[in-house]
């Protein structure tokens, strides 16, 4: 199959919509990461997503909508807390868990009795959903285990020859995936941190809880509320280690470890802040500490670059857990299999 990267002109959006209706896959930009979309109401189309990604069948997909009226056929209830969060943060980087209706095929929900739904804010994502006249099931458009794609080129690296069309919307502004929230009870539970921060949820909901697996690895065979948490995501081939503590100690430890790796014939890189001095060592920038949103928008591209350059060791500076920093540390933590050195 030939994979085309196209500017999202009206003509290409019509074509993309037709492909979705015909049961094919289309990759498209969202404000978080690129998605790999299929008609969410067509189980056979959705199966193609799992094939193209090499994704485990027990990991459910998020359904993307462009109008609130598209929810009713997909769910059996809209819980009150979900309504409050939707009003505040849709369209945007937030996925809510609903009890699913029979219209949602098992391929989407991976056998769960719930469905995750999100209304993205990216105009190209919205236009594709509108043009297809279908809700679109879409995971991140990477091969399973690779960092999520934040540019059309990243999608091409992973999906060339596997899908007909990639709509190119430039680089994604948020850079980490949506916040997945179970708002079926009185207190919303964040299952996966993302673009909508715990602080933002608390402002409108009055309270918020974090799932205990957000900053910890999942043990073999352990039951989790969001199946995606089980998998070692975002993993670069380089051994990845995170350093947390006072900047002076972090910089010193990273430099020592970097130099030792060079001496033993390795090819290290640093994921670090611009205002920290690493001499002439190779640094992939996370921006500056006061702006965790910069780290969010750069992290996945940096993890991909490690692989492209064949780095053997990635030494990462921890980001503050405040705001979107929690999402950054959750993704970085998983890339490092939670190998965090506290200094
Ligand atoms: O920002 C995003 O959410 C991107 C863009 C494309 O929208 N999509 C995305 O999808 O990150 P994916 O498949 O890579 O991650 C979906 C996450 C997984 O961790 C999955 O386990 C969880 O959402 N999830 C989906 N449906 C669920 C459900 N019914 N209950 C609990 N967790 C669910
Ligand atoms: Mg993903």
PDB file of C-alpha atoms in Angstrom, residues 5-260:
ATOM      1  CA  UNK A   5       1.043  12.536   3.416  1.00  0.00           C
ATOM      2  CA  UNK A   6      -1.409  15.280   2.427  1.00  0.00           C
ATOM      3  CA  UNK A   7      -2.174  18.863   3.398  1.00  0.00           C
ATOM      4  CA  UNK A   8      -5.686  18.888   4.916  1.00  0.00           C
ATOM      5  CA  UNK A   9      -7.412  20.652   2.008  1.00  0.00           C
ATOM      6  CA  UNK A  10     -11.202  20.346   1.605  1.00  0.00           C
ATOM      7  CA  UNK A  11     -10.617  17.761  -1.090  1.00  0.00           C
ATOM      8  CA  UNK A  12      -8.313  15.642   1.101  1.00  0.00           C
ATOM      9  CA  UNK A  13     -10.730  15.910   4.030  1.00  0.00           C
ATOM     10  CA  UNK A  14     -13.554  14.645   1.787  1.00  0.00           C
ATOM     11  CA  UNK A  15     -11.295  11.814   0.601  1.00  0.00           C
ATOM     12  CA  UNK A  16     -10.312  10.985   4.196  1.00  0.00           C
ATOM     13  CA  UNK A  17     -13.967  10.928   5.230  1.00  0.00           C
ATOM     14  CA  UNK A  18     -14.755   8.542   2.367  1.00  0.00           C
ATOM     15  CA  UNK A  19     -11.881   6.217   3.379  1.00  0.00           C
ATOM     16  CA  UNK A  20     -13.245   6.104   6.959  1.00  0.00           C
ATOM     17  CA  UNK A  21     -16.765   5.274   5.697  1.00  0.00           C
ATOM     18  CA  UNK A  22     -15.289   2.500   3.514  1.00  0.00           C
ATOM     19  CA  UNK A  23     -13.652   0.868   6.554  1.00  0.00           C
ATOM     20  CA  UNK A  24     -10.088   2.079   5.915  1.00  0.00           C
ATOM     21  CA  UNK A  25      -7.630   3.848   8.229  1.00  0.00           C
ATOM     22  CA  UNK A  26      -6.682   7.547   8.178  1.00  0.00           C
ATOM     23  CA  UNK A  27      -4.031   9.179  10.402  1.00  0.00           C
ATOM     24  CA  UNK A  28      -4.903  12.710  11.507  1.00  0.00           C
ATOM     25  CA  UNK A  29      -3.553  15.448  13.790  1.00  0.00           C
ATOM     26  CA  UNK A  30      -5.110  16.305  17.139  1.00  0.00           C
ATOM     27  CA  UNK A  31      -3.944  18.904  19.678  1.00  0.00           C
ATOM     28  CA  UNK A  32      -2.367  16.073  21.740  1.00  0.00           C
ATOM     29  CA  UNK A  33      -0.757  13.555  19.356  1.00  0.00           C
ATOM     30  CA  UNK A  34      -1.581  12.113  15.910  1.00  0.00           C
ATOM     31  CA  UNK A  35      -4.391   9.555  15.890  1.00  0.00           C
ATOM     32  CA  UNK A  36      -4.915   6.466  13.716  1.00  0.00           C
ATOM     33  CA  UNK A  37      -8.612   6.588  12.903  1.00  0.00           C
ATOM     34  CA  UNK A  38     -11.295   4.137  11.793  1.00  0.00           C
ATOM     35  CA  UNK A  39     -15.099   4.123  11.790  1.00  0.00           C
ATOM     36  CA  UNK A  40     -15.875   3.457  15.478  1.00  0.00           C
ATOM     37  CA  UNK A  41     -19.162   1.718  14.594  1.00  0.00           C
ATOM     38  CA  UNK A  42     -17.498  -0.855  12.311  1.00  0.00           C
ATOM     39  CA  UNK A  43     -15.749  -3.663  14.212  1.00  0.00           C
ATOM     40  CA  UNK A  44     -13.892  -4.909  11.136  1.00  0.00           C
ATOM     41  CA  UNK A  45     -12.497  -1.451  10.386  1.00  0.00           C
ATOM     42  CA  UNK A  46     -11.393  -1.113  14.020  1.00  0.00           C
ATOM     43  CA  UNK A  47      -9.634  -4.493  13.815  1.00  0.00           C
ATOM     44  CA  UNK A  48      -7.378  -2.970  11.133  1.00  0.00           C
ATOM     45  CA  UNK A  49      -6.106  -0.455  13.708  1.00  0.00           C
ATOM     46  CA  UNK A  50      -4.876  -3.254  15.992  1.00  0.00           C
ATOM     47  CA  UNK A  51      -3.148  -4.903  13.005  1.00  0.00           C
ATOM     48  CA  UNK A  52      -1.465  -1.723  11.764  1.00  0.00           C
ATOM     49  CA  UNK A  53      -0.211  -0.840  15.257  1.00  0.00           C
ATOM     50  CA  UNK A  54       0.618  -4.344  16.462  1.00  0.00           C
ATOM     51  CA  UNK A  55      -1.502  -3.429  19.505  1.00  0.00           C
ATOM     52  CA  UNK A  56      -2.610  -5.963  22.154  1.00  0.00           C
ATOM     53  CA  UNK A  57      -6.341  -6.720  21.713  1.00  0.00           C
ATOM     54  CA  UNK A  58      -7.195  -6.058  25.375  1.00  0.00           C
ATOM     55  CA  UNK A  59      -6.349  -2.338  25.196  1.00  0.00           C
ATOM     56  CA  UNK A  60      -9.489  -0.287  24.385  1.00  0.00           C
ATOM     57  CA  UNK A  61      -9.638   2.654  21.972  1.00  0.00           C
ATOM     58  CA  UNK A  62     -10.896   6.208  22.436  1.00  0.00           C
ATOM     59  CA  UNK A  63     -13.864   7.317  20.314  1.00  0.00           C
ATOM     60  CA  UNK A  64     -13.572  10.851  18.879  1.00  0.00           C
ATOM     61  CA  UNK A  65     -16.603  13.027  18.209  1.00  0.00           C
ATOM     62  CA  UNK A  66     -17.090  16.536  16.815  1.00  0.00           C
ATOM     63  CA  UNK A  67     -20.554  17.384  18.199  1.00  0.00           C
ATOM     64  CA  UNK A  68     -22.111  16.719  21.622  1.00  0.00           C
ATOM     65  CA  UNK A  69     -25.130  15.167  19.904  1.00  0.00           C
ATOM     66  CA  UNK A  70     -22.909  12.268  18.786  1.00  0.00           C
ATOM     67  CA  UNK A  71     -22.596  10.970  22.369  1.00  0.00           C
ATOM     68  CA  UNK A  72     -26.156   9.771  22.952  1.00  0.00           C
ATOM     69  CA  UNK A  73     -26.048   6.730  20.620  1.00  0.00           C
ATOM     70  CA  UNK A  74     -22.700   5.572  22.106  1.00  0.00           C
ATOM     71  CA  UNK A  75     -23.589   5.548  25.826  1.00  0.00           C
ATOM     72  CA  UNK A  76     -26.353   4.389  28.185  1.00  0.00           C
ATOM     73  CA  UNK A  77     -25.871   7.285  30.613  1.00  0.00           C
ATOM     74  CA  UNK A  78     -24.088  10.617  30.916  1.00  0.00           C
ATOM     75  CA  UNK A  79     -23.019  10.837  34.588  1.00  0.00           C
ATOM     76  CA  UNK A  80     -23.435  14.244  36.237  1.00  0.00           C
ATOM     77  CA  UNK A  81     -19.712  14.705  36.900  1.00  0.00           C
ATOM     78  CA  UNK A  82     -18.923  13.838  33.276  1.00  0.00           C
ATOM     79  CA  UNK A  83     -21.365  16.559  32.192  1.00  0.00           C
ATOM     80  CA  UNK A  84     -19.559  19.117  34.389  1.00  0.00           C
ATOM     81  CA  UNK A  85     -16.155  18.192  32.954  1.00  0.00           C
ATOM     82  CA  UNK A  86     -17.427  18.167  29.354  1.00  0.00           C
ATOM     83  CA  UNK A  87     -18.901  21.641  29.805  1.00  0.00           C
ATOM     84  CA  UNK A  88     -15.575  22.917  31.123  1.00  0.00           C
ATOM     85  CA  UNK A  89     -12.967  21.207  28.948  1.00  0.00           C
ATOM     86  CA  UNK A  90     -14.464  19.994  25.654  1.00  0.00           C
ATOM     87  CA  UNK A  91     -13.359  20.396  22.968  1.00  0.00           C
ATOM     88  CA  UNK A  92      -9.893  19.618  24.332  1.00  0.00           C
ATOM     89  CA  UNK A  93      -7.358  17.067  25.580  1.00  0.00           C
ATOM     90  CA  UNK A  94      -9.712  15.100  27.883  1.00  0.00           C
ATOM     91  CA  UNK A  95     -11.240  11.612  27.486  1.00  0.00           C
ATOM     92  CA  UNK A  96     -14.190  10.589  29.666  1.00  0.00           C
ATOM     93  CA  UNK A  97     -15.294   7.041  30.467  1.00  0.00           C
ATOM     94  CA  UNK A  98     -19.006   6.266  29.900  1.00  0.00           C
ATOM     95  CA  UNK A  99     -21.116   3.130  30.235  1.00  0.00           C
ATOM     96  CA  UNK A 100     -21.246   1.956  26.603  1.00  0.00           C
ATOM     97  CA  UNK A 101     -24.281   1.203  24.446  1.00  0.00           C
ATOM     98  CA  UNK A 102     -24.544  -1.813  22.122  1.00  0.00           C
ATOM     99  CA  UNK A 103     -23.650   0.444  19.172  1.00  0.00           C
ATOM    100  CA  UNK A 104     -20.015   0.386  20.317  1.00  0.00           C
ATOM    101  CA  UNK A 105     -18.390  -2.795  19.001  1.00  0.00           C
ATOM    102  CA  UNK A 106     -16.313  -5.017  21.321  1.00  0.00           C
ATOM    103  CA  UNK A 107     -13.268  -4.280  19.171  1.00  0.00           C
ATOM    104  CA  UNK A 108     -13.389  -0.655  20.448  1.00  0.00           C
ATOM    105  CA  UNK A 109     -14.049  -1.378  24.130  1.00  0.00           C
ATOM    106  CA  UNK A 110     -11.821  -4.491  24.218  1.00  0.00           C
ATOM    107  CA  UNK A 111     -14.591  -6.342  26.019  1.00  0.00           C
ATOM    108  CA  UNK A 112     -15.127  -3.691  28.770  1.00  0.00           C
ATOM    109  CA  UNK A 113     -18.665  -2.395  29.399  1.00  0.00           C
ATOM    110  CA  UNK A 114     -17.403   1.190  29.120  1.00  0.00           C
ATOM    111  CA  UNK A 115     -16.238   3.459  26.307  1.00  0.00           C
ATOM    112  CA  UNK A 116     -13.776   6.364  26.373  1.00  0.00           C
ATOM    113  CA  UNK A 117     -14.986   9.406  24.419  1.00  0.00           C
ATOM    114  CA  UNK A 118     -13.193  12.617  23.545  1.00  0.00           C
ATOM    115  CA  UNK A 119     -14.029  15.748  21.559  1.00  0.00           C
ATOM    116  CA  UNK A 120     -10.683  17.057  20.235  1.00  0.00           C
ATOM    117  CA  UNK A 121     -10.168  20.759  19.593  1.00  0.00           C
ATOM    118  CA  UNK A 122      -7.907  20.407  16.544  1.00  0.00           C
ATOM    119  CA  UNK A 123      -9.757  21.764  13.485  1.00  0.00           C
ATOM    120  CA  UNK A 124      -8.446  19.013  11.176  1.00  0.00           C
ATOM    121  CA  UNK A 125      -9.572  16.259  13.569  1.00  0.00           C
ATOM    122  CA  UNK A 126     -12.998  17.889  13.830  1.00  0.00           C
ATOM    123  CA  UNK A 127     -13.258  18.351  10.047  1.00  0.00           C
ATOM    124  CA  UNK A 128     -12.375  14.694   9.390  1.00  0.00           C
ATOM    125  CA  UNK A 129     -15.011  13.461  11.874  1.00  0.00           C
ATOM    126  CA  UNK A 130     -17.593  15.759  10.269  1.00  0.00           C
ATOM    127  CA  UNK A 131     -16.668  14.724   6.754  1.00  0.00           C
ATOM    128  CA  UNK A 132     -16.805  10.999   7.585  1.00  0.00           C
ATOM    129  CA  UNK A 133     -20.178  11.421   9.327  1.00  0.00           C
ATOM    130  CA  UNK A 134     -19.004   8.763  11.786  1.00  0.00           C
ATOM    131  CA  UNK A 135     -17.514   8.753  15.300  1.00  0.00           C
ATOM    132  CA  UNK A 136     -13.826   7.881  14.838  1.00  0.00           C
ATOM    133  CA  UNK A 137     -12.023   5.343  17.040  1.00  0.00           C
ATOM    134  CA  UNK A 138      -8.370   6.336  17.244  1.00  0.00           C
ATOM    135  CA  UNK A 139      -5.374   5.386  19.321  1.00  0.00           C
ATOM    136  CA  UNK A 140      -2.098   7.257  18.937  1.00  0.00           C
ATOM    137  CA  UNK A 141      -0.746   6.578  15.417  1.00  0.00           C
ATOM    138  CA  UNK A 142       2.500   4.885  16.478  1.00  0.00           C
ATOM    139  CA  UNK A 143       3.466   1.223  16.241  1.00  0.00           C
ATOM    140  CA  UNK A 144       2.766  -0.294  19.662  1.00  0.00           C
ATOM    141  CA  UNK A 145       5.634   0.385  22.105  1.00  0.00           C
ATOM    142  CA  UNK A 146       7.008   3.361  20.136  1.00  0.00           C
ATOM    143  CA  UNK A 147       6.659   6.957  21.359  1.00  0.00           C
ATOM    144  CA  UNK A 148       3.408   8.628  20.244  1.00  0.00           C
ATOM    145  CA  UNK A 149       3.749  10.677  17.046  1.00  0.00           C
ATOM    146  CA  UNK A 150       3.610  14.459  17.274  1.00  0.00           C
ATOM    147  CA  UNK A 151       4.304  15.173  13.570  1.00  0.00           C
ATOM    148  CA  UNK A 152       3.079  13.644  10.297  1.00  0.00           C
ATOM    149  CA  UNK A 153       6.674  12.518   9.637  1.00  0.00           C
ATOM    150  CA  UNK A 154       6.638  10.466  12.890  1.00  0.00           C
ATOM    151  CA  UNK A 155       3.448   8.753  11.699  1.00  0.00           C
ATOM    152  CA  UNK A 156       5.069   8.031   8.339  1.00  0.00           C
ATOM    153  CA  UNK A 157       8.091   6.418  10.057  1.00  0.00           C
ATOM    154  CA  UNK A 158       5.779   3.958  11.819  1.00  0.00           C
ATOM    155  CA  UNK A 159       2.913   3.499   9.342  1.00  0.00           C
ATOM    156  CA  UNK A 160       4.479   3.731   5.871  1.00  0.00           C
ATOM    157  CA  UNK A 161       2.960   0.991   3.702  1.00  0.00           C
ATOM    158  CA  UNK A 162       0.276   0.159   6.298  1.00  0.00           C
ATOM    159  CA  UNK A 163      -2.308   2.946   5.747  1.00  0.00           C
ATOM    160  CA  UNK A 164      -3.436   4.975   2.708  1.00  0.00           C
ATOM    161  CA  UNK A 165      -3.533   8.526   4.111  1.00  0.00           C
ATOM    162  CA  UNK A 166      -1.843  10.776   6.684  1.00  0.00           C
ATOM    163  CA  UNK A 167      -3.361  14.257   7.044  1.00  0.00           C
ATOM    164  CA  UNK A 168      -0.548  16.684   7.909  1.00  0.00           C
ATOM    165  CA  UNK A 169      -1.529  19.338  10.470  1.00  0.00           C
ATOM    166  CA  UNK A 170       2.020  20.232  11.525  1.00  0.00           C
ATOM    167  CA  UNK A 171       3.367  19.623  15.031  1.00  0.00           C
ATOM    168  CA  UNK A 172       0.849  18.887  17.817  1.00  0.00           C
ATOM    169  CA  UNK A 173       0.606  21.735  20.323  1.00  0.00           C
ATOM    170  CA  UNK A 174       0.125  19.786  23.600  1.00  0.00           C
ATOM    171  CA  UNK A 175       2.435  16.896  22.728  1.00  0.00           C
ATOM    172  CA  UNK A 176       1.239  14.340  25.315  1.00  0.00           C
ATOM    173  CA  UNK A 177      -2.025  12.395  25.090  1.00  0.00           C
ATOM    174  CA  UNK A 178      -5.377  13.365  26.579  1.00  0.00           C
ATOM    175  CA  UNK A 179      -6.213  13.022  30.266  1.00  0.00           C
ATOM    176  CA  UNK A 180      -8.345   9.885  30.739  1.00  0.00           C
ATOM    177  CA  UNK A 181     -10.918  10.418  33.492  1.00  0.00           C
ATOM    178  CA  UNK A 182     -13.463   8.093  35.061  1.00  0.00           C
ATOM    179  CA  UNK A 183     -16.178  10.531  36.154  1.00  0.00           C
ATOM    180  CA  UNK A 184     -18.885   7.991  36.903  1.00  0.00           C
ATOM    181  CA  UNK A 185     -18.700   8.634  40.659  1.00  0.00           C
ATOM    182  CA  UNK A 186     -18.798  11.802  42.776  1.00  0.00           C
ATOM    183  CA  UNK A 187     -15.023  12.327  42.629  1.00  0.00           C
ATOM    184  CA  UNK A 188     -13.366  12.126  39.196  1.00  0.00           C
ATOM    185  CA  UNK A 189     -10.471   9.662  38.987  1.00  0.00           C
ATOM    186  CA  UNK A 190      -7.613  10.416  36.602  1.00  0.00           C
ATOM    187  CA  UNK A 191      -6.571   7.115  34.992  1.00  0.00           C
ATOM    188  CA  UNK A 192      -3.964   8.695  32.707  1.00  0.00           C
ATOM    189  CA  UNK A 193      -2.641  12.247  33.238  1.00  0.00           C
ATOM    190  CA  UNK A 194      -2.546  14.484  30.154  1.00  0.00           C
ATOM    191  CA  UNK A 195      -3.303  17.907  28.739  1.00  0.00           C
ATOM    192  CA  UNK A 196      -6.057  18.691  31.286  1.00  0.00           C
ATOM    193  CA  UNK A 197      -4.237  18.821  34.631  1.00  0.00           C
ATOM    194  CA  UNK A 198      -5.465  17.540  38.044  1.00  0.00           C
ATOM    195  CA  UNK A 199      -5.549  21.175  39.183  1.00  0.00           C
ATOM    196  CA  UNK A 200      -7.922  22.017  36.295  1.00  0.00           C
ATOM    197  CA  UNK A 201     -10.193  19.062  37.138  1.00  0.00           C
ATOM    198  CA  UNK A 202     -10.301  20.056  40.796  1.00  0.00           C
ATOM    199  CA  UNK A 203     -11.344  23.637  39.981  1.00  0.00           C
ATOM    200  CA  UNK A 204     -14.596  22.492  38.361  1.00  0.00           C
ATOM    201  CA  UNK A 205     -15.195  19.197  40.209  1.00  0.00           C
ATOM    202  CA  UNK A 206     -14.228  20.302  43.723  1.00  0.00           C
ATOM    203  CA  UNK A 207     -12.042  17.219  44.200  1.00  0.00           C
ATOM    204  CA  UNK A 208      -9.925  14.834  42.138  1.00  0.00           C
ATOM    205  CA  UNK A 209      -8.183  11.481  42.654  1.00  0.00           C
ATOM    206  CA  UNK A 210      -5.195  10.041  40.865  1.00  0.00           C
ATOM    207  CA  UNK A 211      -5.047   6.350  40.015  1.00  0.00           C
ATOM    208  CA  UNK A 212      -2.202   4.777  41.995  1.00  0.00           C
ATOM    209  CA  UNK A 213      -0.512   3.425  38.868  1.00  0.00           C
ATOM    210  CA  UNK A 214       0.271   6.844  37.389  1.00  0.00           C
ATOM    211  CA  UNK A 215       3.762   7.031  38.877  1.00  0.00           C
ATOM    212  CA  UNK A 216       4.414   3.345  39.519  1.00  0.00           C
ATOM    213  CA  UNK A 217       4.987   0.286  37.365  1.00  0.00           C
ATOM    214  CA  UNK A 218       2.204  -2.324  37.121  1.00  0.00           C
ATOM    215  CA  UNK A 219       3.101  -5.754  38.496  1.00  0.00           C
ATOM    216  CA  UNK A 220       2.758  -8.889  36.331  1.00  0.00           C
ATOM    217  CA  UNK A 221      -0.898 -10.002  36.326  1.00  0.00           C
ATOM    218  CA  UNK A 222      -2.141  -7.001  38.374  1.00  0.00           C
ATOM    219  CA  UNK A 223      -5.650  -5.718  37.543  1.00  0.00           C
ATOM    220  CA  UNK A 224      -5.776  -2.083  36.387  1.00  0.00           C
ATOM    221  CA  UNK A 225      -8.648   0.274  35.611  1.00  0.00           C
ATOM    222  CA  UNK A 226      -7.137   1.428  32.337  1.00  0.00           C
ATOM    223  CA  UNK A 227      -5.547  -1.435  30.383  1.00  0.00           C
ATOM    224  CA  UNK A 228      -3.064   0.886  28.641  1.00  0.00           C
ATOM    225  CA  UNK A 229      -1.205   1.281  31.948  1.00  0.00           C
ATOM    226  CA  UNK A 230       0.060  -2.294  31.800  1.00  0.00           C
ATOM    227  CA  UNK A 231       2.163  -1.861  28.744  1.00  0.00           C
ATOM    228  CA  UNK A 232       5.698  -0.525  28.537  1.00  0.00           C
ATOM    229  CA  UNK A 233       4.890   2.430  26.326  1.00  0.00           C
ATOM    230  CA  UNK A 234       7.029   5.092  24.781  1.00  0.00           C
ATOM    231  CA  UNK A 235      10.121   2.964  25.116  1.00  0.00           C
ATOM    232  CA  UNK A 236      13.254   4.069  23.288  1.00  0.00           C
ATOM    233  CA  UNK A 237      15.910   1.411  22.622  1.00  0.00           C
ATOM    234  CA  UNK A 238      18.380   3.353  24.792  1.00  0.00           C
ATOM    235  CA  UNK A 239      18.464   2.447  28.478  1.00  0.00           C
ATOM    236  CA  UNK A 240      16.611   5.375  30.053  1.00  0.00           C
ATOM    237  CA  UNK A 241      17.237   6.745  33.555  1.00  0.00           C
ATOM    238  CA  UNK A 242      15.609   9.717  35.316  1.00  0.00           C
ATOM    239  CA  UNK A 243      17.458  11.944  37.818  1.00  0.00           C
ATOM    240  CA  UNK A 244      15.427  13.841  40.408  1.00  0.00           C
ATOM    241  CA  UNK A 245      16.704  16.288  43.039  1.00  0.00           C
ATOM    242  CA  UNK A 246      18.476  19.644  43.343  1.00  0.00           C
ATOM    243  CA  UNK A 247      19.639  20.937  39.937  1.00  0.00           C
ATOM    244  CA  UNK A 248      23.318  21.032  40.974  1.00  0.00           C
ATOM    245  CA  UNK A 249      23.292  17.357  42.048  1.00  0.00           C
ATOM    246  CA  UNK A 250      21.250  16.270  39.052  1.00  0.00           C
ATOM    247  CA  UNK A 251      23.617  17.993  36.605  1.00  0.00           C
ATOM    248  CA  UNK A 252      26.704  16.537  38.316  1.00  0.00           C
ATOM    249  CA  UNK A 253      25.311  12.971  38.398  1.00  0.00           C
ATOM    250  CA  UNK A 254      24.163  13.131  34.788  1.00  0.00           C
ATOM    251  CA  UNK A 255      27.563  14.415  33.647  1.00  0.00           C
ATOM    252  CA  UNK A 256      29.410  11.668  35.571  1.00  0.00           C
ATOM    253  CA  UNK A 257      27.176   8.936  34.183  1.00  0.00           C
ATOM    254  CA  UNK A 258      27.453  10.393  30.645  1.00  0.00           C
ATOM    255  CA  UNK A 259      31.244  10.458  30.779  1.00  0.00           C
ATOM    256  CA  UNK A 260      31.410   6.895  32.143  1.00  0.00           C
TER     257      UNK A 260
END
